[in-house]
Short mmCIF file of C-alpha atoms and ligand atoms in Angstrom, two decimals:
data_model
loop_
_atom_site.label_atom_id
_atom_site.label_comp_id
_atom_site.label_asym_id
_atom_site.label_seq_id
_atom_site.Cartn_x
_atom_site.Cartn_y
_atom_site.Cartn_z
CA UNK R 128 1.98 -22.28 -17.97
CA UNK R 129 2.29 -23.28 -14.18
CA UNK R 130 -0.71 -25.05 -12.29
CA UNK R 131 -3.35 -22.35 -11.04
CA UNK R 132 -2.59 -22.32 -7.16
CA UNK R 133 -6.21 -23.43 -4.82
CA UNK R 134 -8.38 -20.80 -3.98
CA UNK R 135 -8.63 -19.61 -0.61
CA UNK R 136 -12.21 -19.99 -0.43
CA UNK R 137 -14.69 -18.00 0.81
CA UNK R 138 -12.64 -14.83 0.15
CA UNK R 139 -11.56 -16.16 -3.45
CA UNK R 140 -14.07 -17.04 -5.84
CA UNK R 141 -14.16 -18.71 -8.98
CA UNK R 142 -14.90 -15.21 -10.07
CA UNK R 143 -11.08 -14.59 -9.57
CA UNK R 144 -9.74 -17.39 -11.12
CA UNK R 145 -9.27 -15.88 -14.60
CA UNK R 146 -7.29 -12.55 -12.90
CA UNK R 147 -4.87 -15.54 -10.36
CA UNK R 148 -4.19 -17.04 -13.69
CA UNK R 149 -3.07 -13.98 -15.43
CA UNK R 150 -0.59 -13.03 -12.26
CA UNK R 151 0.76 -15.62 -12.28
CA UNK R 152 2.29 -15.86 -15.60
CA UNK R 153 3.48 -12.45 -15.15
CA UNK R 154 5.02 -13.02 -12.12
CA UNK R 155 6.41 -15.93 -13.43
CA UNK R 156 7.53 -14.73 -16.82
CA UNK R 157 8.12 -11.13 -16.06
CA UNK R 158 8.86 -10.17 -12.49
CA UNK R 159 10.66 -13.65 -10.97
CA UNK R 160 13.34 -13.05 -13.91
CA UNK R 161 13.48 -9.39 -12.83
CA UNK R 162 13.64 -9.46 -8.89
CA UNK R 163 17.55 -10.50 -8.89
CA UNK R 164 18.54 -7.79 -11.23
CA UNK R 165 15.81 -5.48 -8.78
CA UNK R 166 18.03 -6.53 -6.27
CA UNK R 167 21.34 -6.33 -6.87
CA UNK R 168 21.37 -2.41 -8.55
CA UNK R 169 20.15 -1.36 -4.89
CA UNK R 170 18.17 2.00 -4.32
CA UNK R 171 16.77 2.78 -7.79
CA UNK R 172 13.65 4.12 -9.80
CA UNK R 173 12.85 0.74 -11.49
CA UNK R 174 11.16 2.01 -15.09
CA UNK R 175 10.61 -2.22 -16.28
CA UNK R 176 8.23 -2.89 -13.51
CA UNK R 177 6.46 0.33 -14.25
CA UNK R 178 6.09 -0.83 -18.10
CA UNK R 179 5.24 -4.31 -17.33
CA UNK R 180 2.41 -3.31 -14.88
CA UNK R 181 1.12 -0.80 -17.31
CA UNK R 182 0.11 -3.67 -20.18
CA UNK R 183 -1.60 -5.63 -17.50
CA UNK R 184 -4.28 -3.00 -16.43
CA UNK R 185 -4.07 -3.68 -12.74
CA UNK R 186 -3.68 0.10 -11.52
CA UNK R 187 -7.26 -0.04 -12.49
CA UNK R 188 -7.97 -2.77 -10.10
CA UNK R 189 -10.75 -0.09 -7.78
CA UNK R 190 -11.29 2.22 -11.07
CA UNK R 191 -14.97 1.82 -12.14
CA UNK R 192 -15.25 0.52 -15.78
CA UNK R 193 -16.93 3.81 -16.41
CA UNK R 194 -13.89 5.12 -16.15
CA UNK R 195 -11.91 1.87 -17.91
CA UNK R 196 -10.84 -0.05 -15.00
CA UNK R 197 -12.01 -3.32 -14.02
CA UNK R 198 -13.64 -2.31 -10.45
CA UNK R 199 -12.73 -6.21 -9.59
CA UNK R 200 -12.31 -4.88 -5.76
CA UNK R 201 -10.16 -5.44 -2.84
CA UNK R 202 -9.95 -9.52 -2.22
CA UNK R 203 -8.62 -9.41 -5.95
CA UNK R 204 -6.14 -6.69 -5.21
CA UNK R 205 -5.20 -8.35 -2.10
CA UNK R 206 -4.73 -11.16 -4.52
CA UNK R 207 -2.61 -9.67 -6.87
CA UNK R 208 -0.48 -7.55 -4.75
CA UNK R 209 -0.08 -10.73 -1.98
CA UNK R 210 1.30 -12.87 -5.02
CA UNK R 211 3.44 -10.15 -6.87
CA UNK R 212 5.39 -9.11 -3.32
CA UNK R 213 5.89 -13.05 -2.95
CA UNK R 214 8.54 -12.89 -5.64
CA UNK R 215 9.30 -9.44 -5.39
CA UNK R 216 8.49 -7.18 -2.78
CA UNK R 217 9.27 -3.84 -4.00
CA UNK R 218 7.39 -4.63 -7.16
CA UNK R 219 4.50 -4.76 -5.44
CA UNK R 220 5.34 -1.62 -3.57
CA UNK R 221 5.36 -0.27 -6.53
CA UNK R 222 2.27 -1.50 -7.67
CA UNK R 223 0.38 -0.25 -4.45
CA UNK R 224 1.52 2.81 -4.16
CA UNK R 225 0.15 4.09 -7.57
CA UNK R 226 -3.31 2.15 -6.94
CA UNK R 227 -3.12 4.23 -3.79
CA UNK R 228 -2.35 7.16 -5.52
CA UNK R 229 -5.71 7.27 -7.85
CA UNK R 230 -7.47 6.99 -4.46
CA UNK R 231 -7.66 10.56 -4.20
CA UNK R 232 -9.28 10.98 -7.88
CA UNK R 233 -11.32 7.78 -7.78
CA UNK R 234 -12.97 9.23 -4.08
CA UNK R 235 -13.23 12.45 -4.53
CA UNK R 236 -12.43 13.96 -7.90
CA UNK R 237 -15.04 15.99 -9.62
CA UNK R 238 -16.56 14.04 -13.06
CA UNK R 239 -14.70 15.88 -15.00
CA UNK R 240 -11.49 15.11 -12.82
CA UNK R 241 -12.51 11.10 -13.09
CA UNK R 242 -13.53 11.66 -16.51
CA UNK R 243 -9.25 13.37 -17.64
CA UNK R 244 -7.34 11.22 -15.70
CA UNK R 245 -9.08 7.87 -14.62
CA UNK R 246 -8.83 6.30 -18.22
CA UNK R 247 -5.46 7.18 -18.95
CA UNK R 248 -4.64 5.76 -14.67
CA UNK R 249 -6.82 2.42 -15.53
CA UNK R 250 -4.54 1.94 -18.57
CA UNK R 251 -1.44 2.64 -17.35
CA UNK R 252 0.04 5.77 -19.36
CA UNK R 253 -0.66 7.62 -16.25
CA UNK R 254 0.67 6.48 -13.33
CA UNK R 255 -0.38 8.61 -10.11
CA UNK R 256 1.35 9.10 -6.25
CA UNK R 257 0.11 10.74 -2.98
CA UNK R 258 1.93 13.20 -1.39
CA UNK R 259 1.16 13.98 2.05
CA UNK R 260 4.23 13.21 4.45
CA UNK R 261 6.65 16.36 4.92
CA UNK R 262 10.02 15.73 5.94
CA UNK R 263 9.39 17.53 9.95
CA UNK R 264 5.78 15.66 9.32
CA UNK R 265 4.57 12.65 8.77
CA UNK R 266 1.74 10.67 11.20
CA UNK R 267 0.68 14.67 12.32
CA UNK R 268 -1.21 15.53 8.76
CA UNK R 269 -2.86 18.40 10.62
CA UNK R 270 0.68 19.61 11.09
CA UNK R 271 2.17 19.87 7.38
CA UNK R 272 3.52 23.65 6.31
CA UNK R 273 3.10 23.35 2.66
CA UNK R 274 0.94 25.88 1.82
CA UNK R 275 -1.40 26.29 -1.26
CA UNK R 276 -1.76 30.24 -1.82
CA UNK R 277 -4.46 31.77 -4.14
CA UNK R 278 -3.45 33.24 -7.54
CA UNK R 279 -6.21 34.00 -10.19
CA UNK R 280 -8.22 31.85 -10.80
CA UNK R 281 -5.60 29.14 -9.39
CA UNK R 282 -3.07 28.17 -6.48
CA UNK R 283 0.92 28.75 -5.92
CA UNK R 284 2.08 25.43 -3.82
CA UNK R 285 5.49 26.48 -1.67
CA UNK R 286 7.15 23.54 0.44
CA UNK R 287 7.82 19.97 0.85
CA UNK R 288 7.03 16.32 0.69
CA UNK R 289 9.47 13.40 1.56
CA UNK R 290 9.06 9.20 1.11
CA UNK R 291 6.71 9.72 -1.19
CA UNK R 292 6.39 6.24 -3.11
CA UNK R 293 6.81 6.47 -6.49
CA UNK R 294 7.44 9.82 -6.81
CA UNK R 295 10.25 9.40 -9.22
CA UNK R 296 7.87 7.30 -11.31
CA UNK R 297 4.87 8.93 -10.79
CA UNK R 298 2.88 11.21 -13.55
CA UNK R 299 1.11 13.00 -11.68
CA UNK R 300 1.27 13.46 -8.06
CA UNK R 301 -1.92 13.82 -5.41
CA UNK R 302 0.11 16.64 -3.05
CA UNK R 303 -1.99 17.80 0.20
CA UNK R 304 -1.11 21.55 1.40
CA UNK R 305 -2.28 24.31 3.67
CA UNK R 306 -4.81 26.68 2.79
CA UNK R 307 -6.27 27.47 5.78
CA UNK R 308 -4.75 28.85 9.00
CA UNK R 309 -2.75 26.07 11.38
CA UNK R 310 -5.26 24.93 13.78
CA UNK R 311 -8.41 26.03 11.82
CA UNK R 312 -10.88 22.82 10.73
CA UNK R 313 -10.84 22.00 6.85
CA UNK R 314 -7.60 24.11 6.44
CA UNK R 315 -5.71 21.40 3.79
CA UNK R 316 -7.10 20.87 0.55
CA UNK R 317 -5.66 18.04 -2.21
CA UNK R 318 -4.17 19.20 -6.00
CA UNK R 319 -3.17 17.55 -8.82
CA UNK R 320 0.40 18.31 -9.77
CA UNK R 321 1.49 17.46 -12.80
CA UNK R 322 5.01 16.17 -13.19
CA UNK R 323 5.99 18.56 -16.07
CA UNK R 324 4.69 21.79 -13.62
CA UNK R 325 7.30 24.31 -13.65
CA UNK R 326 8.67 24.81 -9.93
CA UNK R 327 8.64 20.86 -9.48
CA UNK R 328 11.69 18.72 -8.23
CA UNK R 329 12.25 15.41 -7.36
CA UNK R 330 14.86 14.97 -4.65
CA UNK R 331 16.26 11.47 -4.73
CA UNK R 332 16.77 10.33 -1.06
CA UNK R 333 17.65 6.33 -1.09
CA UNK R 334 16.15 3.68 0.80
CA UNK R 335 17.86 0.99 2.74
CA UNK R 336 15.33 -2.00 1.11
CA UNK R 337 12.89 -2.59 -1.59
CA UNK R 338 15.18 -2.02 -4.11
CA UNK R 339 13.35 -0.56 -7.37
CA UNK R 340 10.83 0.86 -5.71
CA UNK R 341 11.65 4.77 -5.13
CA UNK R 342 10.34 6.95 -1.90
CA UNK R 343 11.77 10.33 -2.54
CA UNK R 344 11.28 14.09 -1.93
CA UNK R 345 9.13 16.17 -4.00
CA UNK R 346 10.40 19.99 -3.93
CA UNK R 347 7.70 22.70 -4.86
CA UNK R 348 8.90 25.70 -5.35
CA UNK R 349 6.36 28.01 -6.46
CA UNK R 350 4.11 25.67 -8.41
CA UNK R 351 1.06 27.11 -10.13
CA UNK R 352 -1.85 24.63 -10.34
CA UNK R 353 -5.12 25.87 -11.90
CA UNK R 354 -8.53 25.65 -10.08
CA UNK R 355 -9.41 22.60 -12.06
CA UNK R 356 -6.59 20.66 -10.39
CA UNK R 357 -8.35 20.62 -6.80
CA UNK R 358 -10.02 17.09 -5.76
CA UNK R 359 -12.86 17.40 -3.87
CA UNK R 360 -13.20 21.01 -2.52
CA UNK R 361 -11.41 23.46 -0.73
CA UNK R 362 -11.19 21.84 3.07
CA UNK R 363 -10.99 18.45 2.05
CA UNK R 364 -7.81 17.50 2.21
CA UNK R 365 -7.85 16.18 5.69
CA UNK R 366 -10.19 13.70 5.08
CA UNK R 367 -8.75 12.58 1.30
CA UNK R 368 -5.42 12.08 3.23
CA UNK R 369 -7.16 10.08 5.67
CA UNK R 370 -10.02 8.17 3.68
CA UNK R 371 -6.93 7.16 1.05
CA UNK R 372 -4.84 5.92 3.93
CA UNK R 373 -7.30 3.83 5.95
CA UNK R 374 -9.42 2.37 3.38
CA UNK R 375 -6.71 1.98 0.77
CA UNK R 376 -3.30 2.29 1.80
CA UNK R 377 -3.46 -0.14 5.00
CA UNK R 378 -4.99 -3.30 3.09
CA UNK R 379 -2.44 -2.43 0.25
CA UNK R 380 0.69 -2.71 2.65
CA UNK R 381 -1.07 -5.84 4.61
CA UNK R 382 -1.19 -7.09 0.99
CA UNK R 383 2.67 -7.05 0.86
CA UNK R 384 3.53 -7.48 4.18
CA UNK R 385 1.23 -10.92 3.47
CA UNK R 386 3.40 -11.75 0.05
CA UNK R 387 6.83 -10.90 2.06
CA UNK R 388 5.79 -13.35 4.62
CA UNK R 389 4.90 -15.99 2.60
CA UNK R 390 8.08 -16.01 1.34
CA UNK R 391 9.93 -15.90 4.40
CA UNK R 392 8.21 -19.02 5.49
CA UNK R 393 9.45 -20.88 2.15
CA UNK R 394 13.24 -19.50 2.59
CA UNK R 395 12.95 -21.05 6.08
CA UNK R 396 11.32 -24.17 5.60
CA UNK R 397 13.34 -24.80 2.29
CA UNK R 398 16.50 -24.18 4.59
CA UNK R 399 15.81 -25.80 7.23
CA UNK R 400 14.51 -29.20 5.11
CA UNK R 401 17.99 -29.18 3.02
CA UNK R 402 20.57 -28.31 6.26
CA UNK R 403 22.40 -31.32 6.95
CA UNK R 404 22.78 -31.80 10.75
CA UNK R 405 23.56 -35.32 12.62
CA UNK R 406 22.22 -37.94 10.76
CA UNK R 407 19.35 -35.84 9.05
CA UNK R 408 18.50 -32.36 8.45
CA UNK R 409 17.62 -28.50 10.65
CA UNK R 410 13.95 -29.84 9.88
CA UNK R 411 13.91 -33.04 12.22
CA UNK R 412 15.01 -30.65 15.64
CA UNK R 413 12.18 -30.11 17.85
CA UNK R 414 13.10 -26.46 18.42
CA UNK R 415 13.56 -25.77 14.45
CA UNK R 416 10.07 -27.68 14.16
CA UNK R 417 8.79 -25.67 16.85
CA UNK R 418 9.73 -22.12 15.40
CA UNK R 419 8.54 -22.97 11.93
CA UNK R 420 5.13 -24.10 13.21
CA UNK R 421 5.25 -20.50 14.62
CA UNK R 422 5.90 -18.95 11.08
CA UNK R 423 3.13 -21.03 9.82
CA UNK R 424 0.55 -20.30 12.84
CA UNK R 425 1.30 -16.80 12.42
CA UNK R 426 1.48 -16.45 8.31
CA UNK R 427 -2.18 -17.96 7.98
CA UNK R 428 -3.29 -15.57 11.07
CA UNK R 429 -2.12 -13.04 8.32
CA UNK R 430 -3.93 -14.27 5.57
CA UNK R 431 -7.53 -14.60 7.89
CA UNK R 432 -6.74 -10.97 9.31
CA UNK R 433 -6.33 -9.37 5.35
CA UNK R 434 -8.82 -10.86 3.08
CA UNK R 435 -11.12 -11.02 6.04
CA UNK R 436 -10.83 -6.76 5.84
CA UNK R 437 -10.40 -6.80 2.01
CA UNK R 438 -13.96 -8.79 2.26
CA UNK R 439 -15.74 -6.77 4.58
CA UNK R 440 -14.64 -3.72 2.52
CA UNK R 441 -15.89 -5.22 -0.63
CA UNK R 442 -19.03 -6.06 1.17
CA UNK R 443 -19.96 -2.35 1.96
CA UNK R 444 -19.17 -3.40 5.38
CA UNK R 445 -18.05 -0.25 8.43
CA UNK R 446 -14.84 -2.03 9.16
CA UNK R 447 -12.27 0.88 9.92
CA UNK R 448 -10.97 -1.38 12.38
CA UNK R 449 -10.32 -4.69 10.28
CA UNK R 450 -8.31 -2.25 8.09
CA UNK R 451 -6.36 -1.56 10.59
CA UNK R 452 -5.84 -4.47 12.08
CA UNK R 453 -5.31 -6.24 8.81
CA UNK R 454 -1.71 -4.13 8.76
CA UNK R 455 -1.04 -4.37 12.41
CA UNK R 456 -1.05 -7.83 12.16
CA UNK R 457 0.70 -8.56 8.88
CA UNK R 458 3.47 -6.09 10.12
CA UNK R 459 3.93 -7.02 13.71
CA UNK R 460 3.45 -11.23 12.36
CA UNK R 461 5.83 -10.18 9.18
CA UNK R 462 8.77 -8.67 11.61
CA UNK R 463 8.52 -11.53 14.13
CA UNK R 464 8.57 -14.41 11.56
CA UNK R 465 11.58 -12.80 9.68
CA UNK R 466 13.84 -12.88 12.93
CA UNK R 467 12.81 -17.15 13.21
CA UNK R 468 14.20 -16.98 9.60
CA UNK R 469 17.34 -15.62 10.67
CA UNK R 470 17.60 -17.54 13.73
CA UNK R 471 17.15 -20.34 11.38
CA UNK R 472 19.68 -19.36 8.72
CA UNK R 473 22.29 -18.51 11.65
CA UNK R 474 25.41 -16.89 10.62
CA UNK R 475 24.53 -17.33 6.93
CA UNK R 476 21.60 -14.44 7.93
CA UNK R 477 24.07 -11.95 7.72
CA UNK R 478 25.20 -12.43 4.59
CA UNK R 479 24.60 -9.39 2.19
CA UNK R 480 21.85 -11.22 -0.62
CA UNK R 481 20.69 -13.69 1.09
CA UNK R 482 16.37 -14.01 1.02
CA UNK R 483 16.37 -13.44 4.61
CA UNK R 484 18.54 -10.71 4.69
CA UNK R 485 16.45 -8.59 2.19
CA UNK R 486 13.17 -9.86 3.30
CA UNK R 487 13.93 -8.50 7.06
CA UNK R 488 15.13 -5.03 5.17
CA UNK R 489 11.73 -5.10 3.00
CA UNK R 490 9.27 -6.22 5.68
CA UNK R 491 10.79 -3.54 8.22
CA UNK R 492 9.96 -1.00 5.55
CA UNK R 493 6.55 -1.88 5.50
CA UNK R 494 5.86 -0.81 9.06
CA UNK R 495 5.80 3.47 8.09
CA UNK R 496 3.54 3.47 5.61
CA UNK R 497 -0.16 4.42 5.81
CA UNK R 498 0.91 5.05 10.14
CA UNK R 499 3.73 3.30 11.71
CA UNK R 500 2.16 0.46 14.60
CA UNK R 501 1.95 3.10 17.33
CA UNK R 502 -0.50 4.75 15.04
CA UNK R 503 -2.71 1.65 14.39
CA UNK R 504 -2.74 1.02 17.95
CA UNK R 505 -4.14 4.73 18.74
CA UNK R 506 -6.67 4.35 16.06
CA UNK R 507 -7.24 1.00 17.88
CA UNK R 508 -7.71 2.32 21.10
CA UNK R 509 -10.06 5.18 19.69
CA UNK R 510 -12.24 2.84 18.47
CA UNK R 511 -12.46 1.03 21.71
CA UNK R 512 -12.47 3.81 23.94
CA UNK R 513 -13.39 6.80 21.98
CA UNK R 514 -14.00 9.56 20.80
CA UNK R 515 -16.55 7.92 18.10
CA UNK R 516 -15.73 8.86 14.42
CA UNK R 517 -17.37 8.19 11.29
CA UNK R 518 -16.15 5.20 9.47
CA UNK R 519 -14.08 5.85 6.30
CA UNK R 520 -14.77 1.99 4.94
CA UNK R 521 -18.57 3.68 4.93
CA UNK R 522 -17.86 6.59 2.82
CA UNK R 523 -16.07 4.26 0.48
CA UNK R 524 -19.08 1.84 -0.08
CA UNK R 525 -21.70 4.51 0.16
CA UNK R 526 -19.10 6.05 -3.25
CA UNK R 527 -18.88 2.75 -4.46
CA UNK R 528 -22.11 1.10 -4.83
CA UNK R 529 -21.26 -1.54 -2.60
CA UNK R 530 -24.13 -0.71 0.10
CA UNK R 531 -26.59 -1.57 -2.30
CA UNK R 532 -24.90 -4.55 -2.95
CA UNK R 533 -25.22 -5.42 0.59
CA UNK R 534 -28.01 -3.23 2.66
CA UNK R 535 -28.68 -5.13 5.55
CA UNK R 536 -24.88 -5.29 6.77
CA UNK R 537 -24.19 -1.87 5.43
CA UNK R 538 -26.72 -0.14 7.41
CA UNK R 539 -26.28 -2.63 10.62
CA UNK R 540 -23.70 0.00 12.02
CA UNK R 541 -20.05 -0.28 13.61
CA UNK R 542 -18.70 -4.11 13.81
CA UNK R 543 -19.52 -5.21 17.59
CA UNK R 544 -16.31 -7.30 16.85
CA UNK R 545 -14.57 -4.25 16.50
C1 FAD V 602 8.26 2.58 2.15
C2 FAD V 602 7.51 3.83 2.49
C3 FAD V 602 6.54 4.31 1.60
C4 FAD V 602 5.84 5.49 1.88
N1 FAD V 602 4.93 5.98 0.97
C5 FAD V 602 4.33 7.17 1.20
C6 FAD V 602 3.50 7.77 0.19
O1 FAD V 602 3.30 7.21 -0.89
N2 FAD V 602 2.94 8.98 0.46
C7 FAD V 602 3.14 9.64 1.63
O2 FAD V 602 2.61 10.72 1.82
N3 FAD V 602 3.94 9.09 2.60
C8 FAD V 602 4.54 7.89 2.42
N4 FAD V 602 5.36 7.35 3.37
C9 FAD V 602 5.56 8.05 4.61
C10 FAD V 602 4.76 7.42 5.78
O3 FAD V 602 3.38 7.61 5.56
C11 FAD V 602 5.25 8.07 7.07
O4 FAD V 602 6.56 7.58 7.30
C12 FAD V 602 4.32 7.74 8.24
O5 FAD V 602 3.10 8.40 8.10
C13 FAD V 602 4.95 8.15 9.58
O6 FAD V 602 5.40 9.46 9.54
P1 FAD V 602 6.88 9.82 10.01
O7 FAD V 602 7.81 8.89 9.32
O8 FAD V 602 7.08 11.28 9.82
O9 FAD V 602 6.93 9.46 11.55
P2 FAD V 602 6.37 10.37 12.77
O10 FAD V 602 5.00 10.83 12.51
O11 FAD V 602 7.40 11.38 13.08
O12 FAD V 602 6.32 9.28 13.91
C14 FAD V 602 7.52 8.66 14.38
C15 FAD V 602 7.14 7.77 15.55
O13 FAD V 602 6.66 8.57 16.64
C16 FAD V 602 5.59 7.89 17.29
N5 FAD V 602 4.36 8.69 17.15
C17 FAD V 602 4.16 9.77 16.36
N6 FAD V 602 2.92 10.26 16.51
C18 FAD V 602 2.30 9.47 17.38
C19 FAD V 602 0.98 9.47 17.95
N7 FAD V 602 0.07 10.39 17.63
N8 FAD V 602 0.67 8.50 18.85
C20 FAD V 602 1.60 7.55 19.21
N9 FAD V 602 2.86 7.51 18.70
C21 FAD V 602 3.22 8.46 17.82
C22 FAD V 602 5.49 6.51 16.64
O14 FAD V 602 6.32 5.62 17.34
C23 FAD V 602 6.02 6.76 15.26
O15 FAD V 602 6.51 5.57 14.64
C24 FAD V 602 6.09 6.18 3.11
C25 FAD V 602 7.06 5.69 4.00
C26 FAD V 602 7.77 4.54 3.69
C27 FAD V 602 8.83 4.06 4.63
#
């Protein structure tokens, strides 16, 4: 069994200890021996990483153990997902975008809703997506031209979603549609669709990175869902797609953007330490000594910026715009720190296989999901500027407890930092 890495105290605790240990061995046993093989098949639905995930019980990471998860929070899912995208980045694209995908259920599902579908989620026979990007609409949810009609006592879903992660592996899939007119408030409400509905397609639409992990289309075509199926109520869509995104899907892509780095920084420094040149190595140049302290200056600027959010979060803390800039920064630093490494590896950068080669693919990748930078930077600027709007990170500790946990901060208001 390898060494159990330091802590990176405050954020980790000897409270996590026991949950590093355990991904580590199956990152180490499990998905290092996988990633080549991940790798070299190139845009695939990768079924392995899905079963070894599902014995380890981490999609239940923010489940409640009312509900059979382990509720151990966002530092330890910053944790997990930082060290599995380390070693493989679209493994933990995959795992992210299923522990995004019970965000939906876990925020706003009825009891009965947590009670069906939470349990089997938490233990992995389930494994759930969100669907909210259409392929004419993506940053513009407002926008989206699925529609959810009335039938019965149910709804007939009619349209389209596209790079939807997961959503060749996914069970059951969290799809957001119209049901109220275009520029009407509260007119998109959330279902459950169930992969087996009739009138459901996957369309298979390859990505140029992350090998394994799938982002495809999801075709409806007429797709009853009964009444039961609706999270939240009728209206709430809007917000689901947007409470899921900030408060869950951000930190989960800073997560990976964080792991992708770190091994960026490794590739380069191991490269640079083993390149022969004059009568030593890359590593002894002042300008190769110079970039890499930039890698390393920015890569722990990283880490601060996203288990500083993932703590405030767990806190019960109003800290929208940590979230945000917890994946601004772990994308911009990510990008910029994966051109050094090429600069570093020169004209062996372009070779097809090569760690810098796929970790610029997988890090660029990282930049669309839960709002491309443009959109972090508006949300950014709203927060600065206005118009005011209710914190989502509030909502989510109010649901989860945490405010008790930690009433003075909770109720202090919006971060001044912010
Ligand atoms: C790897 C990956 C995984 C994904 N997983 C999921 C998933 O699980 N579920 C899901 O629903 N979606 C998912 N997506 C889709 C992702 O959420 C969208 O790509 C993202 O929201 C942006 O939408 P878009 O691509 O349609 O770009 P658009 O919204 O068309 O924006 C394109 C560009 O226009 C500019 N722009 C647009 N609007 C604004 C604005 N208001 N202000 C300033 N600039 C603007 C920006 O430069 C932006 O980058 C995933 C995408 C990728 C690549």
């Amino acid at each position: 069994m390898p060494a159990a890495a330091s802590l990176f105290q405050p954020y980790l605790t000897e409270d996590h200890r026991g949950l590093q240990r355990d991904v580590e061995e199956v990152v180490a046993a499990a998905i290092a021996p996988l990633a080549p093989q991940m790798e070299a098949r190139g845009p695939h639905t990768d079924r392995e990483v899905r079963r070894i995930f599902s014995e380890t019980g981490w999609l239940g990471l923010l489940i409640s153990p009312e509900w059979g998860g382990t509720d151990a929070g966002h530092v330890a899912k910053t944790m997990v997902l930082a060290a599995i995208s380390q070693v493989s980045p679209a493994a933990g694209a995959i795992l992210q975008a299923s522990i995004l995908g019970a965000a939906p259920i876990v925020e706003r599902g009825s009891e009965e809703m947590r009670r069906t579908w939470l349990p089997e989620i938490a233990a992995g026979r389930v494994w759930p997506t969100i669907a909210v990007t259409e392929p004419e609409m993506g940053s513009h949810v407002r926008g989206m031209t699925t529609t959810a009609r009335r039938k019965g006592r149910g709804f007939v879903i009619e349209g389209e979603k596209d790079l939807i992660g997961n959503a060749g592996l996914g069970d059951v899939h969290c799809v957001v549609a119209r049901t109220g007119k275009l520029h009407e408030p509260r007119s998109l409400t959330a279902f459950l669709v169930e992969r087996h509905m009739p009138g459901l397609e996957v369309v298979h639409r390859p990505l140029n990175g992350l090998y394994g992990f799938s982002v495809d289309g999801l075709r409806l075509r007429q797709v009853h869902v009964p009444a039961s199926h609706i999270i939240g109520e009728i209206g709430d869509g809007q917000d689901i797609a947007l409470l899921s995104s900030v408060v869950w899907g951000r930190l989960n892509l800073a997560a990976v953007a964080l792991g992708i780095h770190r091994s960026l920084y490794e590739a380069a420094t191991r490269w640079v330490s083993t390149r022969p040149r004059y009568a030593g190595h890359l590593a002894d140049l002042e300008p190769v000594r110079r970039r890499v302290a930039e890698m390393k200056h920015r890569l722990m600027t990283v880490k601060l910026a996203v288990y500083h959010a993932a703590f405030l979060l767990d806190q019960g803390q109003p800290c929208d715009a940590w979230l945000i800039n917890s994946k601004l920064t772990a994308v911009r630093a990510g990008v910029r720190s994966a051109i050094d490494a090429q600069q570093l590896h020169g004209g062996h950068a372009g070779r097809i296989g090569t760690p810098c080669e796929q970790l610029k693919r997988d890090i660029d990748l990282i930049n669309a999901p839960a709002g491309p930078e443009d959109l972090q930077l508006k949300f950014l600027g709203e927060q600065a500027l206005g118009p005011v709007r209710p914190e989502w990170s509030v909502q989510h500790a109010t649901r989860r407890g945490a405010r008790r946990r930690a009433p003075a901060a909770a109720a202090a208001g919006p971060d001044p930092a912010s």
